[in-house]
């Protein structure tokens, strides 16, 4: 059974990128937003909410483990952190 459909985890990388899926390559820079003095808590909440809203149902939108391997557009797990 694929666990992706019930995944509710978010990850923040050591360099301040928000990842909503370990298998997806899309990242949102929380670091840049937080360094901007004009950014409010509400702005950050909207940024995170928008990222979560774009989360795909399974496997980062690659469809299969083979699709993930072929895409080769994601950081290695060792660089994501956890």
CSV table of C-alpha atoms in Angstrom, one decimal, residues 33-72:
chain,number,residue,atom,x,y,z
A,33,UNK,CA,10.8,34.9,3.2
A,34,UNK,CA,11.9,35.0,6.8
A,35,UNK,CA,14.9,37.2,6.1
A,36,UNK,CA,12.7,39.8,4.4
A,37,UNK,CA,11.7,42.3,7.1
A,38,UNK,CA,8.4,43.0,5.4
A,39,UNK,CA,7.3,39.4,5.7
A,40,UNK,CA,4.6,38.9,8.3
A,41,UNK,CA,3.5,35.7,10.1
A,42,UNK,CA,0.4,35.8,7.9
A,43,UNK,CA,2.6,35.9,4.8
A,44,UNK,CA,4.5,32.8,6.0
A,45,UNK,CA,1.3,31.0,6.7
A,46,UNK,CA,0.1,31.8,3.2
A,47,UNK,CA,3.4,30.6,1.7
A,48,UNK,CA,3.3,27.3,3.6
A,49,UNK,CA,-0.4,26.8,2.8
A,50,UNK,CA,0.2,27.4,-0.9
A,51,UNK,CA,3.0,24.9,-0.9
A,52,UNK,CA,0.9,22.3,0.8
A,53,UNK,CA,-1.9,23.0,-1.6
A,54,UNK,CA,0.4,22.1,-4.5
A,55,UNK,CA,1.4,18.8,-2.9
A,56,UNK,CA,0.7,15.9,-5.3
A,57,UNK,CA,-1.2,12.8,-4.2
A,58,UNK,CA,1.6,10.3,-4.5
A,59,UNK,CA,5.3,10.0,-5.2
A,60,UNK,CA,5.9,13.7,-5.9
A,61,UNK,CA,3.9,13.4,-9.1
A,62,UNK,CA,6.2,10.9,-10.7
A,63,UNK,CA,3.7,8.1,-10.7
A,64,UNK,CA,6.0,5.2,-9.7
A,65,UNK,CA,9.3,4.5,-8.2
A,66,UNK,CA,10.7,4.0,-11.7
A,67,UNK,CA,9.5,7.5,-12.5
A,68,UNK,CA,11.3,9.0,-9.5
A,69,UNK,CA,14.5,7.3,-10.6
A,70,UNK,CA,14.2,8.5,-14.2
A,71,UNK,CA,13.4,12.1,-13.2
A,72,UNK,CA,16.7,12.6,-11.4
